[in-house]
Short mmCIF file of C-alpha atoms in Angstrom, two decimals:
data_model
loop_
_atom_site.label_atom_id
_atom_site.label_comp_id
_atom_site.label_asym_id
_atom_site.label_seq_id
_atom_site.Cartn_x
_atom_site.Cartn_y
_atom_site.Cartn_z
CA UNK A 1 0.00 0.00 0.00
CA UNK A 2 1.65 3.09 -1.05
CA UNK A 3 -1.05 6.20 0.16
CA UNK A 4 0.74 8.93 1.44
CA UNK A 5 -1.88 10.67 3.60
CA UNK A 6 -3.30 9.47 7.00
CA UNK A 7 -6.74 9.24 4.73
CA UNK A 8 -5.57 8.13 1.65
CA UNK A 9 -3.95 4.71 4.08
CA UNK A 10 -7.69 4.38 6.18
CA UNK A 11 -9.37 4.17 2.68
CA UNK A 12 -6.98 1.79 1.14
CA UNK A 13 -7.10 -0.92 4.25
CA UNK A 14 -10.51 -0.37 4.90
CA UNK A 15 -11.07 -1.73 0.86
CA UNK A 16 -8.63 -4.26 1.60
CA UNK A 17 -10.28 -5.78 4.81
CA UNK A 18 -13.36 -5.95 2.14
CA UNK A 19 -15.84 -2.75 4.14
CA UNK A 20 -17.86 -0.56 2.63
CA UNK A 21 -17.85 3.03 4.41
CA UNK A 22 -20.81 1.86 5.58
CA UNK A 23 -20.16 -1.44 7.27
CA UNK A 24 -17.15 0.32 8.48
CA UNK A 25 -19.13 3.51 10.00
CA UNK A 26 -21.39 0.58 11.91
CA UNK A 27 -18.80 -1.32 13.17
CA UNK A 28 -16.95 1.72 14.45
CA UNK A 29 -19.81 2.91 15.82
CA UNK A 30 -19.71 6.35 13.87
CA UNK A 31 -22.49 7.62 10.72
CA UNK A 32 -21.71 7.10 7.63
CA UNK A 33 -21.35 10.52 6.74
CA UNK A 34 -18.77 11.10 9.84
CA UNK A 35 -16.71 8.37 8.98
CA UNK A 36 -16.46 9.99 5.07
CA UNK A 37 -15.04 12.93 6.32
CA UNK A 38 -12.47 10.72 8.11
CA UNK A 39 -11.28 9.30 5.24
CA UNK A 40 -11.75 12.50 3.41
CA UNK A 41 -9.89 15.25 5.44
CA UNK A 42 -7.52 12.26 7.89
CA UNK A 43 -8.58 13.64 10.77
CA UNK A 44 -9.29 10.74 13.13
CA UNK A 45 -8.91 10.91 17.02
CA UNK A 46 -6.12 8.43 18.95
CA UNK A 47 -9.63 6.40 20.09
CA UNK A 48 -10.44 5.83 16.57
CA UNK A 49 -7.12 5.38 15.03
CA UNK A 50 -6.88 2.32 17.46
CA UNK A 51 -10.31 0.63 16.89
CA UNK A 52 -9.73 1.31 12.74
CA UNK A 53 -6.93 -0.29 13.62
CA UNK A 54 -7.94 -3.32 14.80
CA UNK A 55 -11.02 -3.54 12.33
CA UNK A 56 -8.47 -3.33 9.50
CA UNK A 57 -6.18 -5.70 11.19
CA UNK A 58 -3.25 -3.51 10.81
CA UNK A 59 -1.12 -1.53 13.45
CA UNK A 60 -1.84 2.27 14.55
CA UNK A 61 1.70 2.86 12.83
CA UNK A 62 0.66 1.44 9.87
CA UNK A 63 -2.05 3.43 9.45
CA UNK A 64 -0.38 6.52 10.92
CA UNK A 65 2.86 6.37 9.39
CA UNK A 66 2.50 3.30 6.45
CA UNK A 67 5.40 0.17 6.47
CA UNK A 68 7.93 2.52 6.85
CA UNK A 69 11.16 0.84 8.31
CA UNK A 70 12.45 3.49 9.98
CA UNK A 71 8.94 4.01 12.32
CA UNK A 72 8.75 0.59 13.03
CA UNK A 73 12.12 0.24 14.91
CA UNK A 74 10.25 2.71 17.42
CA UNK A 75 6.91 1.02 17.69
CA UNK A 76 6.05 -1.80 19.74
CA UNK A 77 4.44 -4.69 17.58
CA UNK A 78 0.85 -5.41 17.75
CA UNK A 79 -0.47 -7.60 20.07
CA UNK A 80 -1.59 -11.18 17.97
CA UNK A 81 -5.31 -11.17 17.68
CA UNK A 82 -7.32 -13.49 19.57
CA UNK A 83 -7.88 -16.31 17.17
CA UNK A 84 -11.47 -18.51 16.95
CA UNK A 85 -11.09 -21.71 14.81
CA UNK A 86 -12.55 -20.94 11.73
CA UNK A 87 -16.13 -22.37 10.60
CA UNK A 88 -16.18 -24.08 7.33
CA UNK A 89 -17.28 -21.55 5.13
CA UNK A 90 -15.83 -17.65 4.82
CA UNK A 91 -18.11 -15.96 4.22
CA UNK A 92 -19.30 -14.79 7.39
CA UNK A 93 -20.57 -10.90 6.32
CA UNK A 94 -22.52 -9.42 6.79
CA UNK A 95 -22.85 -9.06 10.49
CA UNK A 96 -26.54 -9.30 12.37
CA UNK A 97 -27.23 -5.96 14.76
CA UNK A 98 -26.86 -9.65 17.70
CA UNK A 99 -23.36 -10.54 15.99
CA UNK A 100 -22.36 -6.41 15.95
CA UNK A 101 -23.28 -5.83 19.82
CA UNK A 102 -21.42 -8.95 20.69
CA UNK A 103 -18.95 -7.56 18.85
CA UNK A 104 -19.21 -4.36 20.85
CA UNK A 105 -19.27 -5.71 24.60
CA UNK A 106 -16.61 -8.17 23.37
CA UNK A 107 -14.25 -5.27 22.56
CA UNK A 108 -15.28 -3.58 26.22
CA UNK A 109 -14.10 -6.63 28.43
CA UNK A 110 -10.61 -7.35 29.86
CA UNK A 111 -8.19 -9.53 28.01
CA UNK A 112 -8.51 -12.06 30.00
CA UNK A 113 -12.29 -12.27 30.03
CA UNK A 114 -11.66 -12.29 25.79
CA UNK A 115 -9.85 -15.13 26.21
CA UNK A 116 -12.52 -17.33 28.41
CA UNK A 117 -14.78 -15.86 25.74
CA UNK A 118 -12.85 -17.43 22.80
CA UNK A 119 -12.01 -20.69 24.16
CA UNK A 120 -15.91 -21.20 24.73
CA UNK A 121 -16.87 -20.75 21.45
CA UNK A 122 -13.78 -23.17 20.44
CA UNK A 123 -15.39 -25.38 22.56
CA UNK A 124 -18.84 -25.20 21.51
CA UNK A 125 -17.38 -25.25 17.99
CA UNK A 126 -15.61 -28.23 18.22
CA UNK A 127 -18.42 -30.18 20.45
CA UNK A 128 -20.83 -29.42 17.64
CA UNK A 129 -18.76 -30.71 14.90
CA UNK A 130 -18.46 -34.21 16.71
CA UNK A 131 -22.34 -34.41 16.67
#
């Protein structure tokens, strides 16, 4: 990804995670129209650079700064994501408003209460497979 402006970068990784302005607006929380301008005029706060962040899947740097070497000797690396084992199928968008607000309280717990989380649903996953 070669954008050179703050906005230019949130509109390229926001295509490349596969959102539309307006799943992305929904999932951040934000209108539609308010997220545009964010992507428009780069003018996102700290709090929103961090949760684009992790939508995208990308680091705060990244989207700050781009893969420059030089910024990433100075940053610490992202923390790896929590990771669910994967369903079958991939397609799993769009979200239901149930899916989105789990999503939402999810994001507002502890780490460690993320993790209890995610190793339930691996278990549930993997005890409804062997039925």
């Amino acid at each position: 990804m070669e954008e050179n402006t703050i906005n230019q970068r949130i509109a390229g990784y926001r295509k490349l995670a596969g959102f539309t302005q307006a799943q992305a607006a929904e999932l951040l929380n934000l209108k539609r129209n308010t997220y545009a301008r964010m992507e428009k005029y780069g003018n996102p706060t700290p709090d929103m650079l961090k949760q684009m962040a992790e939508l995208f899947r990308v680091s705060v740097a990244t989207l700050i700064y781009g893969k420059d070497e030089n910024v990433s000797a100075f940053v610490q690396p992202p923390i790896p994501p929590l990771v669910l084992e994967q369903p079958s199928f991939n397609d799993i968008l769009p979200l239901s408003i149930m899916e989105t607000n789990a999503i939402r309280i999810f994001r507002n717990l502890s780490k460690t209460d993320q993790q209890i989380i995610v190793d339930s649903f691996n278990e549930v996953y993997r005890n409804s497979k062997k039925k």
